[in-house]
CSV table of C-alpha atoms in Angstrom, one decimal:
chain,number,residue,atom,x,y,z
Y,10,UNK,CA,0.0,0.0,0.0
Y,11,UNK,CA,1.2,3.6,-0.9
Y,12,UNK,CA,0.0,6.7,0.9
Y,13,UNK,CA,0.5,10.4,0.6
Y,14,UNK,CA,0.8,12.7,3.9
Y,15,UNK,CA,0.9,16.4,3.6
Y,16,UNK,CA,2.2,18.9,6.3
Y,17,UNK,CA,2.9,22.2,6.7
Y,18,UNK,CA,-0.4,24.2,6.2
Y,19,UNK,CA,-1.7,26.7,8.4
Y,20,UNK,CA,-2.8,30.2,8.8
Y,21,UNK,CA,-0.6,33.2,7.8
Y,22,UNK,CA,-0.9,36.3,7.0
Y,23,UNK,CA,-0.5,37.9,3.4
Y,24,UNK,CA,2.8,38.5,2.4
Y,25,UNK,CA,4.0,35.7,4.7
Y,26,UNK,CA,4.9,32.2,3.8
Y,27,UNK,CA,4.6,28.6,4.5
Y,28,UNK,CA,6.6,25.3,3.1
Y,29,UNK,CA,4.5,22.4,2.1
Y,30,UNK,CA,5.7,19.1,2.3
Y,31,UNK,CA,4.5,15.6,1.2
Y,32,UNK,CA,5.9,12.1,2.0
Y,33,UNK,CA,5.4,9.0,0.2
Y,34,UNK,CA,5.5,5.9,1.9
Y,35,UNK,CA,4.7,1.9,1.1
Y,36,UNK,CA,6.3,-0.9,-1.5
Y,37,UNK,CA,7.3,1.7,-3.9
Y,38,UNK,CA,9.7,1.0,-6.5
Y,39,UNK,CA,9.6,4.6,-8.1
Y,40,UNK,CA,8.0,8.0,-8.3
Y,41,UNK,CA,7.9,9.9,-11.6
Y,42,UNK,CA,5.8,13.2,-11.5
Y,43,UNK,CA,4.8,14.9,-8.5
Y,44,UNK,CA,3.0,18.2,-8.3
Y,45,UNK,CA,0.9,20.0,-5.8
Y,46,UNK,CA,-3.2,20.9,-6.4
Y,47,UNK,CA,-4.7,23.1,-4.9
Y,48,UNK,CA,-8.9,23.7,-4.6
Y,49,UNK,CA,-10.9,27.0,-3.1
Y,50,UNK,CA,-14.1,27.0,-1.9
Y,51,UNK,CA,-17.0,27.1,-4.9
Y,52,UNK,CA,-13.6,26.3,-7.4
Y,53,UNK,CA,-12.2,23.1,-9.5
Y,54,UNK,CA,-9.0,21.4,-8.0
Y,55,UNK,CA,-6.4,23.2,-10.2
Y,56,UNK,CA,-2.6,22.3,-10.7
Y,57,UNK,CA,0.0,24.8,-9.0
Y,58,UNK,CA,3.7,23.1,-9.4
Y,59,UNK,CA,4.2,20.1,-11.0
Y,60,UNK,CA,8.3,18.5,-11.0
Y,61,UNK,CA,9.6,15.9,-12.8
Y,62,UNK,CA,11.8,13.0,-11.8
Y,63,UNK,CA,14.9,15.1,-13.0
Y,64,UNK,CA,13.6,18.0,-11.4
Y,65,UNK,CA,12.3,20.2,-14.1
Y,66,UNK,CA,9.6,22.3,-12.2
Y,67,UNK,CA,6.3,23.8,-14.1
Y,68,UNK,CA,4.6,26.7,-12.4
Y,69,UNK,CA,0.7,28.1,-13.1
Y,70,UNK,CA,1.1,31.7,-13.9
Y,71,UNK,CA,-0.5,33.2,-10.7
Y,72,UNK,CA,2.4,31.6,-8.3
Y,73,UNK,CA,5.4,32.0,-10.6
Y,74,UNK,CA,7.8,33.6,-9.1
Y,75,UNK,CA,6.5,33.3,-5.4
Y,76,UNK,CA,6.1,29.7,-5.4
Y,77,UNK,CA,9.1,26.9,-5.4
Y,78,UNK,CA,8.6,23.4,-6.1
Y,79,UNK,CA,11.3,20.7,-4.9
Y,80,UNK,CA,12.0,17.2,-4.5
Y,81,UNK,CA,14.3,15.0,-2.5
Y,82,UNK,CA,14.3,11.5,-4.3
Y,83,UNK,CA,16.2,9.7,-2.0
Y,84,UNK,CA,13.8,10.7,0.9
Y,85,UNK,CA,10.0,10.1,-1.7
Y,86,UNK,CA,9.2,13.8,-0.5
Y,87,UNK,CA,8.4,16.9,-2.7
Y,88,UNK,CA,8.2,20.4,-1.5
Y,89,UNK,CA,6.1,23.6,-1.6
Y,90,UNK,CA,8.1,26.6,-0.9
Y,91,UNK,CA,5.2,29.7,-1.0
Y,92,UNK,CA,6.1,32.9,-0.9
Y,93,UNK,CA,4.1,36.5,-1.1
Y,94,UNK,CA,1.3,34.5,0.1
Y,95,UNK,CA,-2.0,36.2,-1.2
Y,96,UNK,CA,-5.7,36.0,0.4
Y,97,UNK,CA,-6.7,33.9,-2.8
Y,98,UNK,CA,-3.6,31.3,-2.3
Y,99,UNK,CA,-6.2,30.1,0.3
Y,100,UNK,CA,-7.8,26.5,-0.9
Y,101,UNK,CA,-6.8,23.3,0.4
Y,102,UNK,CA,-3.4,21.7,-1.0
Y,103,UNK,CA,-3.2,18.2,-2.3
Y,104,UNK,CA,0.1,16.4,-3.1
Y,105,UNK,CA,0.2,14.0,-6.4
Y,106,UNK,CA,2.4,11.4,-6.9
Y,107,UNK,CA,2.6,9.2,-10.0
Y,108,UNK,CA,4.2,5.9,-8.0
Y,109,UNK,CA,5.1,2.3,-9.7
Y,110,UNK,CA,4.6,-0.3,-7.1
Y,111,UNK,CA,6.6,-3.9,-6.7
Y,112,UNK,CA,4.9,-6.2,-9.2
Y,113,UNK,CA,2.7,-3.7,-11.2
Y,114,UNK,CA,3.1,-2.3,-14.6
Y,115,UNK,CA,3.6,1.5,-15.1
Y,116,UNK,CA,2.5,4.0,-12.5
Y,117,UNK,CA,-0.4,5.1,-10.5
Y,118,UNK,CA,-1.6,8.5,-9.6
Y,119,UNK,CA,-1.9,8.3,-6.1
Y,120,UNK,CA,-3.3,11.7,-3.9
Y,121,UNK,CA,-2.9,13.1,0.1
Y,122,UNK,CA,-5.3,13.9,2.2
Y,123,UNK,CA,-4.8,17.6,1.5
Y,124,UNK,CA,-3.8,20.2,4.0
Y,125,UNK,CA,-5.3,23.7,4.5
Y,126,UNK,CA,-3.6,27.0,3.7
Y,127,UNK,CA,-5.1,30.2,5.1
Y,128,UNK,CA,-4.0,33.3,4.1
Y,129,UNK,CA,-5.5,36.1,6.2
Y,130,UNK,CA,-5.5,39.8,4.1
């Protein structure tokens, strides 16, 4: 069995900043894709930072610049770096994971429990 756990939300106040982070755990034999999701009250889940197993981050245009994604391979954990928190960066965050398991071909998409971030104006 894999799981996702996310840690790290909280309330803060704008202009602030929090770090996100997410650890994978179970039979995994490797992780390719992992990005963070975020979803606001009365809004769709939408993607925020997605990195590849090499690294290569993708950012959506409204956290560019104030928003880091990371990885540490070794450990199965990605990151969330936010900073210049803004009152509509509040929604809950989800961590993503594509994961291959022992004995299974390809990978999964596998999700956390989410984690709530609160930015106060």
């Amino acid at each position: 069995q894999v799981q996702l756990v996310e840690s790290g939300g909280g309330l803060v106040q704008a202009g602030g900043s929090l770090r996100l982070s997410c650890a994978a755990s179970g039979n995994i034999v490797k992780i390719n894709d992992m990005g963070w999701y975020r979803q606001a009250p009365g809004k769709e889940r939408e993607l925020v930072a997605s990195i590849s197993s090499g690294g290569s981050p993708d950012y959506t245009d409204s956290v560019k610049g104030r928003f880091a994604i990371s990885r540490d391979n070794a450990k199965n954990m990605v990151y969330l770096q936010m900073n210049s928190l803004k009152s509509e960066d509040t929604a809950v965050y989800y961590c993503n994971a594509a994961i291959q398991r022992w004995r299974m071909i390809g990978t999964v998409d596998y999700w956390g429990q989410g984690t709530q971030v609160t930015v106060s104006s």
